[in-house]
Coordinates of C-alpha atoms in Angstrom, one line a residue:
M1322 CA 0.0 0.0 0.0
I1323 CA 1.2 3.6 -0.9
V1324 CA 0.4 6.6 1.2
A1325 CA 0.0 9.9 -0.8
A1326 CA 0.3 12.9 1.4
G1327 CA 0.2 16.7 1.0
L1328 CA -1.0 19.9 2.1
T1329 CA -2.0 21.8 -1.0
P1330 CA -4.9 20.2 -2.9
A1331 CA -6.9 22.3 -5.5
W1332 CA -10.3 22.3 -7.1
Q1333 CA -9.1 22.6 -10.8
Q1334 CA -11.0 24.3 -13.7
I1335 CA -9.8 23.3 -17.0
L1336 CA -10.8 25.3 -19.9
R1337 CA -10.0 24.4 -23.6
F1338 CA -10.1 27.1 -26.3
D1339 CA -9.7 26.4 -30.0
H1340 CA -7.8 29.8 -30.2
F1341 CA -7.2 32.0 -27.1
Q1342 CA -6.4 35.7 -27.3
L1343 CA -5.2 37.7 -24.3
G1344 CA -7.2 40.8 -23.7
E1345 CA -10.2 39.5 -25.7
V1346 CA -13.5 37.8 -24.9
N1347 CA -12.7 34.0 -25.3
R1348 CA -15.5 31.2 -25.3
A1349 CA -14.2 27.8 -24.2
A1350 CA -14.7 24.8 -26.4
E1351 CA -14.8 22.6 -23.3
A1352 CA -14.9 23.4 -19.5
L1353 CA -14.2 20.7 -16.8
W1354 CA -13.6 20.5 -13.1
C1355 CA -11.7 18.1 -11.2
G1356 CA -9.7 17.6 -7.9
S1357 CA -6.1 18.5 -8.5
G1358 CA -2.9 19.7 -6.8
K1359 CA 0.0 17.5 -6.4
V1360 CA -1.5 15.4 -3.7
L1361 CA -4.8 14.6 -5.4
N1362 CA -3.1 14.1 -8.8
V1363 CA -0.7 11.4 -7.1
G1364 CA -3.7 9.8 -5.3
M1365 CA -5.9 9.6 -8.5
A1366 CA -3.1 8.3 -10.6
L1367 CA -2.5 5.5 -8.0
A1368 CA -6.3 4.9 -7.9
T1369 CA -6.7 4.6 -11.6
L1370 CA -3.6 2.4 -11.9
S1371 CA -5.4 0.0 -9.4
V1372 CA -2.5 0.4 -6.9
P1373 CA -3.5 -0.1 -3.3
S1374 CA -3.2 3.3 -1.8
E1375 CA -4.5 6.0 0.6
T1376 CA -4.6 9.7 0.1
I1377 CA -4.1 12.1 2.9
S1378 CA -5.1 15.7 2.4
P1379 CA -6.9 18.6 3.8
L1380 CA -10.2 19.8 2.3
G1381 CA -12.6 22.6 2.9
G1382 CA -15.2 24.9 1.5
L1383 CA -17.4 24.3 -1.5
A1384 CA -14.8 22.1 -3.1
R1385 CA -14.8 19.5 -0.3
E1386 CA -17.9 17.6 -1.3
P1387 CA -17.1 17.2 -5.1
I1388 CA -13.7 16.1 -4.5
E1389 CA -14.9 13.6 -1.8
R1390 CA -17.3 12.2 -4.4
E1391 CA -14.8 12.1 -7.2
F1392 CA -12.4 10.0 -5.2
A1393 CA -15.1 7.8 -3.9
A1394 CA -16.3 7.1 -7.4
A1395 CA -12.7 6.1 -8.4
G1396 CA -12.7 3.8 -5.4
A1397 CA -9.9 5.5 -3.8
K1398 CA -9.2 5.3 -0.1
C1399 CA -8.8 8.5 1.6
R1400 CA -8.3 10.3 4.8
W1401 CA -9.6 14.0 4.6
I1402 CA -8.8 16.7 7.1
R1403 CA -11.8 19.0 7.1
T1404 CA -10.5 22.6 7.3
A1405 CA -12.0 25.8 8.3
G1406 CA -10.4 27.5 5.2
A1407 CA -11.5 26.8 1.7
T1408 CA -9.6 24.5 -0.7
R1409 CA -8.0 26.8 -3.2
V1410 CA -9.2 27.1 -6.9
C1411 CA -6.9 27.0 -9.9
T1412 CA -7.5 27.4 -13.5
T1413 CA -5.8 25.8 -16.5
I1414 CA -6.2 27.5 -19.9
L1415 CA -5.4 25.3 -22.8
D1416 CA -5.0 26.8 -26.3
S1417 CA -5.4 24.1 -28.8
H1418 CA -4.3 26.5 -31.8
G1419 CA -1.1 27.8 -30.1
G1420 CA -0.3 24.6 -28.1
T1421 CA 0.1 26.6 -25.0
T1422 CA -0.8 25.9 -21.3
T1423 CA -1.6 28.8 -18.9
E1424 CA -2.0 28.2 -15.3
L1425 CA -3.8 30.5 -12.8
V1426 CA -2.7 29.4 -9.5
E1427 CA -4.2 30.4 -6.2
N1428 CA -2.2 29.9 -3.2
A1429 CA -3.4 27.3 -0.6
A1430 CA -4.8 28.8 2.7
A1431 CA -2.9 28.4 5.9
L1432 CA -3.8 25.6 8.1
S1433 CA -4.3 25.9 11.9
A1434 CA -2.0 24.1 14.4
D1435 CA -5.0 21.7 15.2
E1436 CA -5.5 21.0 11.4
L1437 CA -1.7 20.3 11.0
R1438 CA -1.9 17.9 14.0
Q1439 CA -4.8 16.2 12.6
F1440 CA -2.9 15.6 9.4
A1441 CA 0.1 14.3 11.2
D1442 CA -2.1 11.9 13.1
A1443 CA -3.7 10.7 10.0
Y1444 CA -0.3 10.1 8.5
R1445 CA 0.9 8.2 11.5
R1446 CA -2.1 5.8 11.3
A1447 CA -1.9 5.3 7.5
V1448 CA 1.9 4.6 7.3
A1449 CA 1.6 1.8 9.9
G1450 CA 0.5 -0.5 7.1
A1451 CA 2.3 1.1 4.2
D1452 CA 4.9 0.0 1.8
A1453 CA 5.9 3.2 0.3
V1454 CA 5.0 7.0 0.6
V1455 CA 4.9 10.0 -1.6
L1456 CA 5.2 13.3 0.2
T1457 CA 4.4 16.0 -2.2
G1458 CA 3.6 19.7 -2.7
S1459 CA 4.6 23.0 -1.2
L1460 CA 3.8 23.6 2.5
T1461 CA 1.1 26.1 3.4
A1462 CA 2.2 29.4 5.0
G1463 CA 3.0 29.2 8.6
T1464 CA 3.6 25.4 8.4
P1465 CA 7.0 24.5 10.0
T1466 CA 9.8 24.0 7.3
T1467 CA 10.6 20.8 9.0
F1468 CA 7.2 19.4 8.6
Y1469 CA 8.1 16.8 5.9
R1470 CA 11.2 15.8 7.9
D1471 CA 9.2 15.2 10.8
L1472 CA 6.7 13.0 8.8
L1473 CA 9.8 11.0 7.4
A1474 CA 10.8 10.3 11.0
V1475 CA 7.5 8.7 11.9
R1476 CA 8.5 5.4 10.1
S1477 CA 11.4 4.4 7.9
L1478 CA 9.7 3.6 4.6
P1479 CA 10.6 4.1 0.8
T1480 CA 9.6 7.7 0.2
V1481 CA 9.3 9.7 -3.0
L1482 CA 9.6 13.4 -1.9
D1483 CA 8.4 16.0 -4.3
A1484 CA 9.3 19.3 -2.7
R1485 CA 11.5 22.3 -3.3
G1486 CA 13.2 25.1 -1.4
P1487 CA 13.7 25.1 2.3
E1488 CA 11.2 22.2 2.9
L1489 CA 13.3 20.0 0.7
L1490 CA 16.6 20.8 2.3
A1491 CA 15.3 20.3 5.8
A1492 CA 13.7 16.9 4.9
L1493 CA 17.1 15.4 3.5
D1494 CA 18.1 14.6 7.1
G1495 CA 15.4 12.0 6.9
R1496 CA 17.2 10.3 3.8
P1497 CA 14.3 10.0 1.5
L1498 CA 14.8 7.2 -1.2
V1499 CA 13.9 9.6 -4.0
V1500 CA 13.8 13.3 -4.4
K1501 CA 12.1 14.7 -7.5
P1502 CA 12.9 18.3 -8.4
N1503 CA 12.6 19.5 -11.9
R1504 CA 15.7 21.5 -13.2
E1505 CA 14.4 24.9 -12.4
E1506 CA 13.5 23.8 -8.7
L1507 CA 16.8 22.2 -8.2
G1508 CA 18.7 25.4 -9.1
R1509 CA 16.4 27.7 -7.2
T1510 CA 16.5 25.3 -4.1
L1511 CA 20.4 25.4 -4.0
G1512 CA 20.5 29.1 -5.3
I1513 CA 22.6 28.3 -8.4
E1514 CA 22.3 28.4 -12.1
L1515 CA 22.2 25.2 -13.9
T1516 CA 23.6 26.0 -17.3
T1517 CA 25.7 23.0 -18.1
D1518 CA 25.5 19.3 -17.5
R1519 CA 28.4 19.7 -15.1
D1520 CA 26.4 22.1 -13.0
V1521 CA 23.5 19.6 -12.9
A1522 CA 25.8 16.8 -11.8
D1523 CA 27.3 19.1 -9.1
A1524 CA 23.8 20.2 -7.8
I1525 CA 22.8 16.4 -7.8
A1526 CA 25.9 15.5 -5.8
R1527 CA 25.0 18.3 -3.3
L1528 CA 21.7 16.6 -2.6
H1529 CA 23.2 13.3 -2.2
A1530 CA 25.7 14.7 0.4
L1531 CA 22.6 16.2 2.4
G1532 CA 21.1 12.9 2.7
A1533 CA 19.0 12.1 -0.7
Q1534 CA 19.5 8.4 -1.6
W1535 CA 18.5 9.0 -5.3
V1536 CA 17.7 12.1 -7.3
V1537 CA 15.4 12.1 -10.3
M1538 CA 15.7 15.4 -12.0
T1539 CA 13.1 16.2 -14.8
Q1540 CA 13.4 19.0 -17.5
G1541 CA 10.2 19.1 -19.4
R1542 CA 10.5 17.0 -22.5
G1543 CA 14.1 16.5 -22.2
A1544 CA 15.8 13.3 -20.6
V1545 CA 15.2 12.4 -17.0
W1546 CA 18.3 12.4 -15.0
V1547 CA 18.3 9.4 -12.5
A1548 CA 21.2 9.5 -10.0
S1549 CA 22.6 7.5 -7.2
P1550 CA 25.8 8.6 -5.4
Q1551 CA 27.6 6.1 -7.7
A1552 CA 26.2 6.7 -11.1
I1553 CA 23.8 9.0 -13.2
E1554 CA 21.6 7.6 -16.0
R1555 CA 19.5 9.7 -18.4
L1556 CA 16.1 8.2 -19.5
E1557 CA 14.6 9.5 -22.7
P1558 CA 10.8 10.2 -22.3
P1559 CA 8.7 8.2 -24.8
A1560 CA 7.2 10.2 -27.7
V1561 CA 3.6 11.5 -27.4
E1562 CA 1.5 11.6 -30.4
R1563 CA -0.8 14.5 -29.3
V1564 CA 0.0 16.8 -26.4
V1565 CA -3.4 17.7 -24.7
N1566 CA -2.8 18.8 -21.1
P1567 CA 0.7 18.7 -19.4
I1568 CA -0.9 19.4 -15.8
G1569 CA -0.2 16.5 -13.5
C1570 CA 2.7 14.7 -15.5
G1571 CA 5.2 15.3 -12.6
D1572 CA 2.6 13.8 -10.2
C1573 CA 2.0 10.9 -12.4
L1574 CA 5.9 10.4 -12.5
A1575 CA 6.0 10.3 -8.7
A1576 CA 3.1 7.9 -8.6
G1577 CA 4.7 5.6 -11.0
I1578 CA 8.0 5.7 -9.0
A1579 CA 6.3 4.8 -5.7
W1580 CA 4.3 2.1 -7.4
G1581 CA 7.5 0.6 -9.0
V1582 CA 9.4 0.8 -5.6
A1583 CA 6.5 -0.7 -3.8
D1584 CA 6.6 -3.6 -6.4
G1585 CA 10.3 -4.3 -5.8
C1586 CA 11.7 -2.6 -8.9
S1587 CA 15.0 -1.0 -8.9
V1588 CA 14.8 2.8 -8.8
P1589 CA 15.6 3.4 -12.5
D1590 CA 12.9 0.8 -13.5
A1591 CA 10.5 2.5 -11.2
V1592 CA 11.3 5.8 -12.8
A1593 CA 10.6 4.2 -16.2
R1594 CA 7.2 3.4 -14.9
G1595 CA 6.7 6.9 -13.7
M1596 CA 7.8 8.2 -17.1
A1597 CA 5.3 6.0 -18.9
A1598 CA 2.6 7.2 -16.7
A1599 CA 3.5 10.9 -17.3
A1600 CA 3.6 10.3 -21.1
Q1601 CA 0.1 8.8 -20.9
N1602 CA -1.2 11.7 -18.8
L1603 CA 0.1 14.4 -21.3
G1604 CA -2.2 13.0 -23.9
Q1605 CA -5.3 13.5 -21.8
L1606 CA -7.6 16.3 -20.8
L1607 CA -8.1 15.4 -17.2
P1608 CA -5.0 14.7 -15.1
S1609 CA -4.1 11.4 -13.7
R1610 CA -6.5 9.1 -15.4
L1611 CA -4.2 6.3 -16.3
D1612 CA -4.4 2.8 -17.8
R1613 CA -2.3 0.2 -16.0
A1614 CA -1.6 -2.1 -18.8
G1615 CA -0.7 0.7 -21.1
V1616 CA 1.8 2.3 -18.6
L1617 CA 3.5 -1.2 -18.0
Q1618 CA 3.8 -1.8 -21.6
Q1619 CA 5.4 1.6 -22.4
A1620 CA 7.7 1.4 -19.4
Q1621 CA 9.5 -1.7 -20.9
Q1622 CA 10.5 0.5 -24.0
I1623 CA 12.2 3.2 -22.0
C1624 CA 16.0 2.8 -21.9
A1625 CA 19.0 4.7 -20.6
Q1626 CA 20.9 6.9 -23.2

């Protein structure tokens, strides 16, 4: 069983336009709503892949009930922390003509000390029977920077950590199995510019020195770096016939890695599963609606450069 835990869910509006013009009246060709944000994307990906899992997330306001219904319909096991503040609303604007994606992101509301305690208690109960964990997303305003590190200390489990900045650096003491920044996040976290491959390799080595067991660095459609302290591989993403919506691809990668690790795969093989899940997600309008057989088949075709 895999636990997906995070503090910053979203109620996501997806608007697709045949042609979007800034500063003009634009009528959407399609309009959809779904639960999103990193933690919900990971949880939904695991549910649609038929991987035993449990999602832990705060929920509040008008979005709470539709998100609960959505996850119940998917058969996803969840532990919801009901909050006084409303779950944020984010909007994705897809321009089919220009092939662009624009994100309008609301910051998540701060959580009270009691709400954070409830979350931590739910996490402790869930990980007692878990095989792997995904800790994902930004921390809410006022949450201690050490929050993820404290969760890692609850029980030693293979953990995929998708975080950045101070919360990532603070959590490395807990020796997460995999940390998963993208290239921009890695540079900003360490306060350096990653211009060359040597820069990237040096930055990855710094994360290893601070406690990361494996570093998986993404860079959009470029090769994914998969690095242990001893060696670095670069895996080329599979070709996608038609790009529809990139939102949630990184979260599907995290879900696939955790699934592979829980199945006993090596980390590079687990990353290949995650990359196949991300590629499948890229071709769909709603995030994290995945086909298990298709992901497993495509993962076998992903090789190191």
